[in-house]
Amino acid sequence: MFTRRHAIRLGLTTGAVGAVGAAGGVFQTLTSGQPAAAAAASGAVPTAAAAPAVAPFSVPLTVPPVLAPYRRTARADHYRVTMRRASKEILPGTRTDVLTYNGSFPGPTIRARRGRTAVVEQVNALSMPTSVHLHGGNNPVEHDGGMMDTIAPGRRRTYVYENEQPAATLWTHDHAHHMESEHVYRGLSGLYLLSDAAEDRLGLPSGKYDIPLVLRDARFDENAAMVYTMDDSENRTTLLVNGRPWPYLKVEGRKYRFRLVNSCNLRIFVLALSDGSTTQHPVQQIGSDGGLLAAPAETPVLVLSPGERIDFVVDFAQYAPGTQLVLANMLGPGPTDLVGQVMRFDVGERTPDVSRVPAELATLPALPAPTVERSFDLTMDEPGTGHQAYINGKTFDPDRIDTHIEWGTTEVWTVTNKSATIPHNFHMHLVQFRIIERDGQPPYPAEAGLKDTVLLFPGQTAKLQLTFDSHRGVYPYHCHMIDHSAMGMMAQLKIA
Ligand code: C2O
Ligand code: CU
Ligand code: CU
């Protein structure tokens, strides 16, 4: 159970957990320090500074298309993706130029299977270099999509993913050095859903009852063009789910599995289901970044920073048909009538449901005894003092190896956000780690599974346990508030 104590440790206001109603939530803009007005959310028509207005919950949610392999062999599925510009209807009645995988915003979903290889040919039809990173994937360096390992305009490259890891909600996004922040913002982002037999056996909601929710924010100008300015968290106040602004989804009265991905550059979400009253509507979190939790964790709030994923189940059979549940967001920055709500679920008639959420979901790997300890401090020039961000006092240098690791070892890393007002997170390539401590206490259940990204509000510390026993080579680790990594908050380790 996610308790009030946990919420305080996460840096939330105590009111955030006590009052999760869309109108009653206490909002606090941790990045700007200015509390947003706690205005009533329901029924308000958002009027962003200059962007064309969108009535909330007027656009149906859509799900990104699933990419079909162009070739299947006994062991592998072959895909082809073209990175190209496209003009899409995002705000109703307008067109927005975006960067896409295969013309889709967000990109098409690859459904991969553990033990089957996915061979993905990426064709760069854009005018700048790109690099395609499979976030959360356990892959050799040459297939990791490193920031210096780019695909030149007009060229193509084939990434091979062996899929030797548990079922998980993974994410592909651009990683081209110094361009990743703008490229991801403009649309180079897509889902990669890895399934396996162990997950199938659980009987979780599946098929059309397993729905990805890729969250992001954006800033639009009066012509519906997307505006990119580095570190512009305050003005990205249009919230999109699967590329749709504040959508609604008609659901049957039964269980659904949702896969949340925070694909924002900077925004952190603290989400709760709300019917407009102060009644709590807890959900069951079943998975985190690297796959299923050991056991479901009932929680009234879902907290996810950029790059993090949360799988959760809601049983809509407990609500009367006609009930409307808003997925409310309790964290700024931005006006509550815009950023205080993400989407709405409109509950329909009860339907037959044989899906289950078993009390045991997965067996997490044993934690070997660590033999090395290290610490990492995250700092950034505070607002108005510069534009650089640091790990252990250094900005990123692609020619420098910051951390040398002996293959096969298990280490404990103590990561601290030393910024006074700015949240950060910490993302590792290659390794799914475990959070063994947060501010001196055990992690809460929703955070106790396989993780590749950990959120750290100002002043917070997390102890991570990592085992480097898969691939060798040089991989980055960085803050995944991706504007910060572009400002230097990134470093490299070498496993040899
Ligand atoms: Cu989402 Cu370096 O990664
Ligand atoms: Cu990554
Ligand atoms: Cu950061």
Short mmCIF file of C-alpha atoms and ligand atoms in Angstrom, two decimals:
data_model
loop_
_atom_site.label_atom_id
_atom_site.label_comp_id
_atom_site.label_asym_id
_atom_site.label_seq_id
_atom_site.Cartn_x
_atom_site.Cartn_y
_atom_site.Cartn_z
CA MET A 1 0.00 0.00 0.00
CA PHE A 2 1.26 3.45 -0.88
CA THR A 3 1.11 5.31 2.38
CA ARG A 4 1.15 8.95 3.34
CA ARG A 5 4.67 8.43 4.62
CA HIS A 6 5.76 7.26 1.18
CA ALA A 7 4.13 10.28 -0.38
CA ILE A 8 6.04 12.59 1.88
CA ARG A 9 9.26 10.83 1.05
CA LEU A 10 8.52 11.35 -2.61
CA GLY A 11 8.26 15.05 -1.95
CA LEU A 12 4.53 15.33 -2.50
CA THR A 13 2.34 17.48 -0.39
CA THR A 14 0.42 15.56 2.25
CA GLY A 15 -2.79 16.77 0.65
CA ALA A 16 -1.93 15.05 -2.61
CA VAL A 17 -2.70 11.66 -1.15
CA GLY A 18 -5.51 12.70 1.16
CA ALA A 19 -7.50 14.53 -1.46
CA VAL A 20 -7.13 13.03 -4.88
CA GLY A 21 -10.27 14.52 -6.37
CA ALA A 22 -9.69 16.33 -9.64
CA ALA A 23 -10.83 19.51 -7.99
CA GLY A 24 -9.55 18.80 -4.53
CA GLY A 25 -5.97 17.78 -5.24
CA VAL A 26 -3.31 19.99 -3.83
CA PHE A 27 -0.99 20.99 -6.61
CA GLN A 28 2.53 22.02 -6.10
CA THR A 29 4.86 23.05 -8.85
CA LEU A 30 8.10 21.63 -7.59
CA THR A 31 10.05 22.92 -10.51
CA SER A 32 8.99 26.55 -10.23
CA GLY A 33 8.12 26.67 -6.56
CA GLN A 34 4.84 28.39 -7.34
CA PRO A 35 1.65 26.61 -6.37
CA ALA A 36 -0.80 26.47 -9.24
CA ALA A 37 -4.34 27.57 -8.58
CA ALA A 38 -6.36 24.63 -7.31
CA ALA A 39 -9.17 25.44 -9.70
CA ALA A 40 -11.97 23.01 -10.39
CA ALA A 41 -10.95 20.85 -13.28
CA SER A 42 -14.14 19.30 -14.52
CA GLY A 43 -15.90 21.06 -17.38
CA ALA A 44 -13.33 23.83 -17.73
CA VAL A 45 -12.26 24.63 -21.26
CA PRO A 46 -8.49 24.95 -21.25
CA THR A 47 -7.19 28.09 -22.87
CA ALA A 48 -3.45 27.77 -23.29
CA ALA A 49 -1.52 30.98 -23.73
CA ALA A 50 -1.79 30.97 -27.51
CA ALA A 51 -2.54 27.45 -28.63
CA PRO A 52 -5.90 26.62 -30.20
CA ALA A 53 -8.20 25.61 -27.35
CA VAL A 54 -9.26 22.00 -26.94
CA ALA A 55 -12.25 21.04 -24.83
CA PRO A 56 -11.10 18.34 -22.43
CA PHE A 57 -12.37 14.82 -23.08
CA SER A 58 -13.70 15.72 -26.53
CA VAL A 59 -11.29 13.56 -28.52
CA PRO A 60 -11.38 9.74 -28.37
CA LEU A 61 -8.23 7.97 -27.28
CA THR A 62 -6.53 6.06 -30.05
CA VAL A 63 -3.88 3.40 -29.71
CA PRO A 64 -0.71 3.54 -31.82
CA PRO A 65 -0.78 1.02 -34.69
CA VAL A 66 1.06 -2.26 -34.19
CA LEU A 67 3.87 -2.66 -36.70
CA ALA A 68 3.62 -5.82 -38.78
CA PRO A 69 6.87 -7.64 -39.59
CA TYR A 70 7.60 -7.72 -43.33
CA ARG A 71 9.27 -11.08 -42.84
CA ARG A 72 9.10 -13.84 -40.27
CA THR A 73 11.56 -16.69 -39.91
CA ALA A 74 11.69 -19.50 -37.37
CA ARG A 75 13.61 -17.33 -34.91
CA ALA A 76 13.17 -13.72 -35.94
CA ASP A 77 10.73 -11.01 -36.95
CA HIS A 78 11.98 -8.40 -39.40
CA TYR A 79 10.65 -4.85 -39.34
CA ARG A 80 11.35 -1.73 -41.33
CA VAL A 81 10.81 1.77 -40.00
CA THR A 82 11.34 5.07 -41.79
CA MET A 83 12.06 8.19 -39.79
CA ARG A 84 10.39 11.03 -41.61
CA ARG A 85 8.55 14.28 -41.24
CA ALA A 86 4.77 14.20 -41.25
CA SER A 87 1.89 16.59 -40.75
CA LYS A 88 -0.62 15.24 -38.23
CA GLU A 89 -3.89 16.38 -36.73
CA ILE A 90 -3.10 16.66 -33.02
CA LEU A 91 -5.25 19.60 -31.95
CA PRO A 92 -8.66 19.08 -33.63
CA GLY A 93 -9.02 20.92 -36.93
CA THR A 94 -5.34 21.87 -37.18
CA ARG A 95 -2.14 20.31 -38.56
CA THR A 96 1.18 20.01 -36.77
CA ASP A 97 4.52 19.10 -38.32
CA VAL A 98 6.19 16.34 -36.38
CA LEU A 99 9.07 13.89 -36.68
CA THR A 100 7.84 10.34 -36.86
CA TYR A 101 8.65 6.69 -37.05
CA ASN A 102 6.66 5.54 -40.10
CA GLY A 103 4.43 8.61 -40.15
CA SER A 104 2.81 7.73 -36.85
CA PHE A 105 2.70 10.03 -33.78
CA PRO A 106 3.76 8.49 -31.45
CA GLY A 107 5.48 5.78 -33.49
CA PRO A 108 4.04 2.36 -34.22
CA THR A 109 4.25 -0.28 -31.50
CA ILE A 110 6.55 -3.24 -31.93
CA ARG A 111 5.16 -6.31 -30.17
CA ALA A 112 8.13 -8.52 -29.45
CA ARG A 113 8.33 -11.93 -27.87
CA ARG A 114 10.95 -13.13 -25.44
CA GLY A 115 13.31 -15.56 -27.16
CA ARG A 116 12.42 -14.33 -30.66
CA THR A 117 14.79 -11.86 -32.24
CA ALA A 118 13.45 -8.58 -33.57
CA VAL A 119 15.46 -7.19 -36.47
CA VAL A 120 14.55 -3.56 -37.02
CA GLU A 121 15.87 -1.70 -40.02
CA GLN A 122 15.71 2.05 -39.41
CA VAL A 123 15.81 4.30 -42.46
CA ASN A 124 16.72 7.92 -41.75
CA ALA A 125 14.71 10.06 -44.16
CA LEU A 126 15.22 13.15 -42.00
CA SER A 127 17.77 15.90 -42.60
CA MET A 128 19.71 15.31 -39.38
CA PRO A 129 21.44 12.37 -37.72
CA THR A 130 19.40 10.09 -35.50
CA SER A 131 20.06 7.19 -33.20
CA VAL A 132 17.40 4.74 -32.09
CA HIS A 133 17.68 3.62 -28.48
CA LEU A 134 15.61 0.82 -26.99
CA HIS A 135 15.07 2.18 -23.50
CA GLY A 136 15.06 -0.61 -20.91
CA GLY A 137 16.52 -3.11 -23.35
CA ASN A 138 19.36 -5.50 -22.57
CA ASN A 139 21.34 -5.14 -25.78
CA PRO A 140 24.96 -5.11 -26.96
CA VAL A 141 26.48 -1.67 -27.48
CA GLU A 142 26.17 -1.77 -31.27
CA HIS A 143 22.42 -2.23 -30.95
CA ASP A 144 21.85 0.10 -28.02
CA GLY A 145 21.42 3.29 -30.03
CA GLY A 146 24.21 5.25 -28.40
CA MET A 147 24.35 9.01 -28.73
CA MET A 148 27.50 9.09 -30.86
CA ASP A 149 26.56 6.03 -32.89
CA THR A 150 24.23 7.84 -35.26
CA ILE A 151 22.53 7.17 -38.58
CA ALA A 152 23.38 9.90 -41.08
CA PRO A 153 20.57 11.48 -43.11
CA GLY A 154 19.70 9.24 -46.04
CA ARG A 155 21.35 6.20 -44.44
CA ARG A 156 19.90 3.14 -42.79
CA ARG A 157 20.93 0.83 -40.02
CA THR A 158 19.70 -2.45 -38.65
CA TYR A 159 19.26 -2.94 -34.93
CA VAL A 160 19.00 -6.49 -33.62
CA TYR A 161 17.21 -7.14 -30.36
CA GLU A 162 17.56 -10.64 -28.92
CA ASN A 163 14.80 -10.04 -26.39
CA GLU A 164 16.51 -12.05 -23.66
CA GLN A 165 14.78 -10.41 -20.72
CA PRO A 166 11.41 -10.66 -18.96
CA ALA A 167 8.22 -9.28 -20.48
CA ALA A 168 8.18 -5.50 -20.09
CA THR A 169 6.89 -2.22 -21.43
CA LEU A 170 9.91 -0.86 -23.28
CA TRP A 171 10.26 2.31 -25.26
CA THR A 172 12.21 3.38 -28.34
CA HIS A 173 13.30 6.97 -28.73
CA ASP A 174 15.93 9.09 -30.41
CA HIS A 175 19.30 9.47 -28.71
CA ALA A 176 21.42 11.48 -31.16
CA HIS A 177 23.82 13.57 -29.10
CA HIS A 178 22.62 17.13 -28.46
CA MET A 179 19.57 16.50 -30.64
CA GLU A 180 17.78 13.82 -28.61
CA SER A 181 15.88 16.33 -26.55
CA GLU A 182 14.32 18.12 -29.52
CA HIS A 183 13.92 14.93 -31.57
CA VAL A 184 12.02 13.13 -28.82
CA TYR A 185 9.93 16.25 -28.21
CA ARG A 186 9.01 16.46 -31.88
CA GLY A 187 7.89 12.86 -32.02
CA LEU A 188 10.68 10.27 -32.33
CA SER A 189 9.19 8.04 -29.67
CA GLY A 190 7.44 4.68 -29.86
CA LEU A 191 6.45 1.66 -27.82
CA TYR A 192 8.13 -1.72 -27.74
CA LEU A 193 6.05 -4.24 -25.84
CA LEU A 194 7.85 -7.43 -24.92
CA SER A 195 5.73 -10.40 -23.88
CA ASP A 196 6.64 -13.86 -22.65
CA ALA A 197 5.06 -17.19 -21.70
CA ALA A 198 5.30 -16.55 -17.96
CA GLU A 199 3.22 -13.40 -18.36
CA ASP A 200 0.71 -15.20 -20.61
CA ARG A 201 0.10 -17.82 -17.94
CA LEU A 202 -1.01 -15.20 -15.41
CA GLY A 203 -4.25 -14.45 -17.23
CA LEU A 204 -3.91 -10.68 -16.98
CA PRO A 205 -6.26 -8.54 -19.10
CA SER A 206 -5.00 -8.87 -22.68
CA GLY A 207 -5.82 -8.11 -26.30
CA LYS A 208 -8.05 -5.06 -26.57
CA TYR A 209 -8.10 -4.85 -22.78
CA ASP A 210 -4.34 -4.20 -22.65
CA ILE A 211 -3.98 -0.54 -23.60
CA PRO A 212 -0.84 1.59 -23.76
CA LEU A 213 -1.07 5.15 -22.51
CA VAL A 214 1.94 7.08 -23.75
CA LEU A 215 1.93 10.38 -21.89
CA ARG A 216 3.63 13.57 -22.90
CA ASP A 217 3.23 17.31 -22.84
CA ALA A 218 3.81 19.88 -25.55
CA ARG A 219 3.68 23.58 -26.24
CA PHE A 220 1.79 24.73 -29.31
CA ASP A 221 1.71 28.19 -30.84
CA GLU A 222 -1.40 29.85 -32.32
CA ASN A 223 -0.88 27.96 -35.59
CA ALA A 224 -0.70 24.63 -33.76
CA ALA A 225 3.03 24.38 -34.45
CA MET A 226 4.98 22.64 -31.71
CA VAL A 227 7.34 25.04 -29.97
CA TYR A 228 10.63 23.66 -28.70
CA THR A 229 12.69 25.71 -26.30
CA MET A 230 15.24 23.98 -24.11
CA ASP A 231 14.16 23.47 -20.48
CA ASP A 232 10.75 25.03 -21.12
CA SER A 233 8.80 22.94 -18.60
CA GLU A 234 6.33 25.70 -17.61
CA ASN A 235 4.94 26.26 -21.09
CA ARG A 236 4.42 22.68 -22.20
CA THR A 237 0.88 22.59 -20.88
CA THR A 238 -0.99 20.59 -23.50
CA LEU A 239 -1.17 17.01 -22.31
CA LEU A 240 -1.31 14.24 -24.89
CA VAL A 241 -2.07 10.55 -24.45
CA ASN A 242 -1.01 8.47 -27.46
CA GLY A 243 -0.78 11.79 -29.32
CA ARG A 244 -4.34 12.92 -28.44
CA PRO A 245 -5.07 15.96 -26.27
CA TRP A 246 -6.95 15.16 -23.03
CA PRO A 247 -8.77 12.19 -24.63
CA TYR A 248 -11.61 10.07 -23.34
CA LEU A 249 -11.88 6.30 -23.49
CA LYS A 250 -15.09 4.28 -23.34
CA VAL A 251 -14.42 1.23 -21.21
CA GLU A 252 -16.51 -1.83 -20.46
CA GLY A 253 -17.35 -2.73 -16.88
CA ARG A 254 -14.46 -5.18 -16.48
CA LYS A 255 -10.69 -5.25 -15.86
CA TYR A 256 -8.22 -3.43 -18.07
CA ARG A 257 -4.46 -3.39 -18.08
CA PHE A 258 -2.92 -0.01 -18.85
CA ARG A 259 0.71 0.60 -19.66
CA LEU A 260 1.80 4.10 -18.81
CA VAL A 261 4.92 5.51 -20.38
CA ASN A 262 6.13 8.95 -19.43
CA SER A 263 7.62 10.14 -22.72
CA CYS A 264 7.86 13.79 -21.64
CA ASN A 265 11.15 15.61 -21.76
CA LEU A 266 10.70 17.08 -18.27
CA ARG A 267 7.25 16.61 -16.74
CA ILE A 268 6.69 14.33 -13.76
CA PHE A 269 3.19 12.92 -13.27
CA VAL A 270 1.47 12.08 -10.02
CA LEU A 271 -1.74 10.45 -11.19
CA ALA A 272 -4.90 9.26 -9.51
CA LEU A 273 -8.34 8.17 -10.64
CA SER A 274 -10.95 10.69 -9.59
CA ASP A 275 -14.73 10.91 -9.87
CA GLY A 276 -14.67 14.55 -8.77
CA SER A 277 -15.31 13.74 -5.11
CA THR A 278 -12.64 13.19 -2.50
CA THR A 279 -13.20 9.42 -2.58
CA GLN A 280 -10.04 7.50 -3.36
CA HIS A 281 -10.07 5.04 -6.23
CA PRO A 282 -6.96 2.93 -5.75
CA VAL A 283 -5.58 0.96 -8.67
CA GLN A 284 -3.37 -2.11 -8.75
CA GLN A 285 0.11 -1.46 -10.02
CA ILE A 286 1.44 -4.68 -11.54
CA GLY A 287 4.59 -3.62 -13.33
CA SER A 288 7.40 -1.10 -13.43
CA ASP A 289 10.19 -0.29 -15.89
CA GLY A 290 11.72 -3.73 -16.36
CA GLY A 291 8.62 -5.90 -16.06
CA LEU A 292 6.09 -7.26 -13.63
CA LEU A 293 6.35 -6.64 -9.91
CA ALA A 294 6.67 -9.66 -7.61
CA ALA A 295 3.14 -8.93 -6.38
CA PRO A 296 0.48 -6.36 -7.23
CA ALA A 297 0.75 -3.14 -5.23
CA GLU A 298 -2.47 -1.30 -4.49
CA THR A 299 -1.87 2.42 -4.75
CA PRO A 300 -4.01 5.58 -4.87
CA VAL A 301 -1.34 7.41 -6.89
CA LEU A 302 0.91 6.52 -9.80
CA VAL A 303 4.15 8.48 -9.86
CA LEU A 304 6.26 8.53 -12.98
CA SER A 305 9.05 10.71 -14.21
CA PRO A 306 10.35 10.88 -17.80
CA GLY A 307 11.40 7.45 -19.06
CA GLU A 308 9.57 5.52 -16.33
CA ARG A 309 6.81 3.00 -17.05
CA ILE A 310 3.98 1.75 -14.88
CA ASP A 311 1.63 -1.11 -15.70
CA PHE A 312 -1.59 -1.03 -13.72
CA VAL A 313 -4.98 -2.71 -13.66
CA VAL A 314 -8.34 -1.10 -13.03
CA ASP A 315 -11.50 -3.12 -12.54
CA PHE A 316 -14.25 -0.90 -13.92
CA ALA A 317 -16.87 -3.49 -12.90
CA GLN A 318 -16.87 -1.83 -9.47
CA TYR A 319 -18.34 1.37 -10.96
CA ALA A 320 -21.92 1.96 -12.08
CA PRO A 321 -22.35 2.31 -15.85
CA GLY A 322 -22.19 5.99 -16.71
CA THR A 323 -19.48 6.74 -14.15
CA GLN A 324 -16.80 9.08 -15.45
CA LEU A 325 -13.36 8.74 -13.95
CA VAL A 326 -10.72 11.34 -14.66
CA LEU A 327 -7.06 10.41 -14.58
CA ALA A 328 -6.06 13.46 -12.55
CA ASN A 329 -2.53 14.78 -12.27
CA MET A 330 -1.50 16.37 -8.99
CA LEU A 331 1.82 17.90 -9.92
CA GLY A 332 2.72 21.02 -11.86
CA PRO A 333 4.16 23.07 -13.36
CA GLY A 334 1.29 24.66 -15.22
CA PRO A 335 -2.29 25.76 -14.60
CA THR A 336 -4.47 23.10 -13.01
CA ASP A 337 -7.17 23.41 -15.66
CA LEU A 338 -4.60 22.28 -18.23
CA VAL A 339 -2.14 19.99 -16.51
CA GLY A 340 -4.40 18.81 -13.68
CA GLN A 341 -6.12 16.21 -15.82
CA VAL A 342 -4.83 13.75 -18.35
CA MET A 343 -7.76 11.78 -19.73
CA ARG A 344 -11.18 10.40 -18.80
CA PHE A 345 -12.56 6.86 -18.60
CA ASP A 346 -16.27 6.58 -19.38
CA VAL A 347 -17.54 3.39 -17.77
CA GLY A 348 -20.07 1.31 -19.73
CA GLU A 349 -22.06 -1.84 -19.03
CA ARG A 350 -20.50 -4.74 -17.22
CA THR A 351 -19.13 -7.43 -19.55
CA PRO A 352 -17.84 -10.97 -18.97
CA ASP A 353 -14.30 -11.01 -17.66
CA VAL A 354 -12.14 -14.07 -17.15
CA SER A 355 -8.93 -12.11 -16.63
CA ARG A 356 -7.21 -12.18 -13.25
CA VAL A 357 -4.56 -10.38 -11.26
CA PRO A 358 -2.79 -13.18 -9.37
CA ALA A 359 -1.29 -12.46 -5.96
CA GLU A 360 2.11 -13.55 -7.30
CA LEU A 361 3.17 -12.04 -10.60
CA ALA A 362 6.86 -12.72 -11.04
CA THR A 363 9.97 -13.95 -9.30
CA LEU A 364 12.54 -11.21 -9.16
CA PRO A 365 16.18 -12.21 -9.61
CA ALA A 366 18.14 -12.80 -6.41
CA LEU A 367 20.29 -9.91 -5.22
CA PRO A 368 23.94 -11.04 -5.22
CA ALA A 369 26.23 -9.55 -2.55
CA PRO A 370 27.64 -6.22 -3.76
CA THR A 371 31.40 -5.77 -3.81
CA VAL A 372 31.73 -2.15 -4.96
CA GLU A 373 30.10 1.05 -3.73
CA ARG A 374 29.98 4.35 -5.57
CA SER A 375 28.14 7.61 -5.25
CA PHE A 376 26.78 10.00 -7.82
CA ASP A 377 25.62 13.55 -7.18
CA LEU A 378 23.29 15.28 -9.60
CA THR A 379 23.54 19.05 -9.80
CA MET A 380 22.45 21.74 -12.19
CA ASP A 381 22.96 25.46 -12.52
CA GLU A 382 19.93 26.75 -10.65
CA PRO A 383 17.54 28.91 -12.70
CA GLY A 384 19.19 32.08 -13.92
CA THR A 385 22.77 30.99 -13.22
CA GLY A 386 23.65 29.03 -16.33
CA HIS A 387 22.61 26.19 -18.54
CA GLN A 388 24.72 23.27 -17.51
CA ALA A 389 23.90 20.12 -15.64
CA TYR A 390 26.40 17.77 -13.99
CA ILE A 391 27.01 14.28 -12.61
CA ASN A 392 29.68 14.40 -9.90
CA GLY A 393 30.56 17.92 -10.97
CA LYS A 394 31.21 17.09 -14.61
CA THR A 395 29.27 17.67 -17.79
CA PHE A 396 29.17 14.93 -20.41
CA ASP A 397 32.28 14.24 -22.46
CA PRO A 398 31.91 11.46 -25.05
CA ASP A 399 35.69 10.90 -24.94
CA ARG A 400 35.76 10.27 -21.19
CA ILE A 401 34.95 7.05 -19.32
CA ASP A 402 33.62 8.07 -15.93
CA THR A 403 33.16 4.68 -14.32
CA HIS A 404 35.13 1.47 -14.88
CA ILE A 405 33.28 -1.71 -14.04
CA GLU A 406 34.48 -5.26 -13.88
CA TRP A 407 32.15 -7.60 -15.75
CA GLY A 408 30.11 -9.83 -13.48
CA THR A 409 30.20 -7.62 -10.40
CA THR A 410 27.33 -6.35 -8.33
CA GLU A 411 27.56 -2.77 -7.12
CA VAL A 412 25.61 -0.38 -4.94
CA TRP A 413 25.25 3.15 -6.23
CA THR A 414 24.08 5.96 -4.00
CA VAL A 415 22.53 8.63 -6.19
CA THR A 416 21.63 12.01 -4.70
CA ASN A 417 19.80 14.94 -6.20
CA LYS A 418 21.78 17.89 -4.83
CA SER A 419 19.66 20.52 -6.59
CA ALA A 420 17.71 22.79 -4.29
CA THR A 421 14.59 23.15 -6.42
CA ILE A 422 14.90 20.94 -9.50
CA PRO A 423 13.82 17.29 -9.63
CA HIS A 424 16.03 14.87 -11.54
CA ASN A 425 15.99 11.22 -12.29
CA PHE A 426 18.68 8.70 -13.03
CA HIS A 427 18.53 6.30 -15.95
CA MET A 428 20.87 3.40 -16.71
CA HIS A 429 21.25 1.80 -20.08
CA LEU A 430 21.60 -2.01 -20.22
CA VAL A 431 20.92 -2.82 -16.56
CA GLN A 432 17.65 -3.28 -14.76
CA PHE A 433 18.56 -2.30 -11.22
CA ARG A 434 16.76 -2.54 -7.91
CA ILE A 435 16.09 0.32 -5.56
CA ILE A 436 17.20 -1.04 -2.20
CA GLU A 437 16.77 2.15 -0.20
CA ARG A 438 15.21 5.56 -0.61
CA ASP A 439 16.28 8.20 1.89
CA GLY A 440 17.40 5.50 4.29
CA GLN A 441 14.18 3.54 4.18
CA PRO A 442 13.05 0.55 2.13
CA PRO A 443 11.51 1.41 -1.24
CA TYR A 444 7.74 1.31 -1.39
CA PRO A 445 6.23 -1.77 -3.08
CA ALA A 446 5.53 -0.11 -6.43
CA GLU A 447 9.23 0.77 -6.69
CA ALA A 448 10.57 -2.58 -5.53
CA GLY A 449 10.64 -4.27 -8.95
CA LEU A 450 13.00 -4.04 -11.91
CA LYS A 451 13.87 -0.43 -12.64
CA ASP A 452 15.99 1.44 -15.14
CA THR A 453 15.01 4.94 -14.06
CA VAL A 454 14.59 6.35 -10.56
CA LEU A 455 12.97 9.67 -9.65
CA LEU A 456 14.75 11.95 -7.20
CA PHE A 457 13.07 15.08 -5.95
CA PRO A 458 15.42 17.80 -4.60
CA GLY A 459 17.48 16.46 -1.72
CA GLN A 460 16.47 12.84 -2.21
CA THR A 461 18.87 9.91 -2.25
CA ALA A 462 18.35 6.41 -3.60
CA LYS A 463 20.57 3.38 -3.19
CA LEU A 464 20.55 1.20 -6.28
CA GLN A 465 21.86 -2.31 -6.63
CA LEU A 466 23.15 -3.20 -10.10
CA THR A 467 24.63 -6.36 -11.53
CA PHE A 468 26.74 -6.02 -14.68
CA ASP A 469 26.58 -9.55 -16.03
CA SER A 470 25.22 -9.25 -19.54
CA HIS A 471 27.05 -7.27 -22.22
CA ARG A 472 30.44 -5.56 -22.09
CA GLY A 473 31.26 -2.15 -23.48
CA VAL A 474 30.60 1.53 -22.98
CA TYR A 475 27.09 2.63 -22.03
CA PRO A 476 25.72 5.95 -20.82
CA TYR A 477 23.81 6.79 -17.66
CA HIS A 478 22.03 10.08 -17.35
CA CYS A 479 19.19 12.17 -16.05
CA HIS A 480 16.18 11.32 -18.22
CA MET A 481 14.70 14.75 -17.88
CA ILE A 482 16.15 14.77 -21.31
CA ASP A 483 16.68 18.50 -21.58
CA HIS A 484 19.00 18.08 -18.58
CA SER A 485 21.00 15.28 -20.21
CA ALA A 486 21.36 17.51 -23.26
CA MET A 487 22.71 20.15 -20.83
CA GLY A 488 25.42 17.72 -19.71
CA MET A 489 23.86 15.50 -17.02
CA MET A 490 25.15 12.32 -18.61
CA ALA A 491 28.22 10.14 -18.15
CA GLN A 492 29.64 6.82 -19.36
CA LEU A 493 30.58 3.54 -17.81
CA LYS A 494 32.75 0.84 -19.30
CA ILE A 495 32.13 -2.80 -18.46
CA ALA A 496 35.24 -4.87 -19.19
CU1 C2O B 1 15.61 6.57 -22.62
CU2 C2O B 1 19.66 7.06 -22.61
O1 C2O B 1 17.65 6.77 -22.61
CU CU B 2 17.86 4.03 -22.00
CU CU B 3 17.81 16.33 -14.34
#
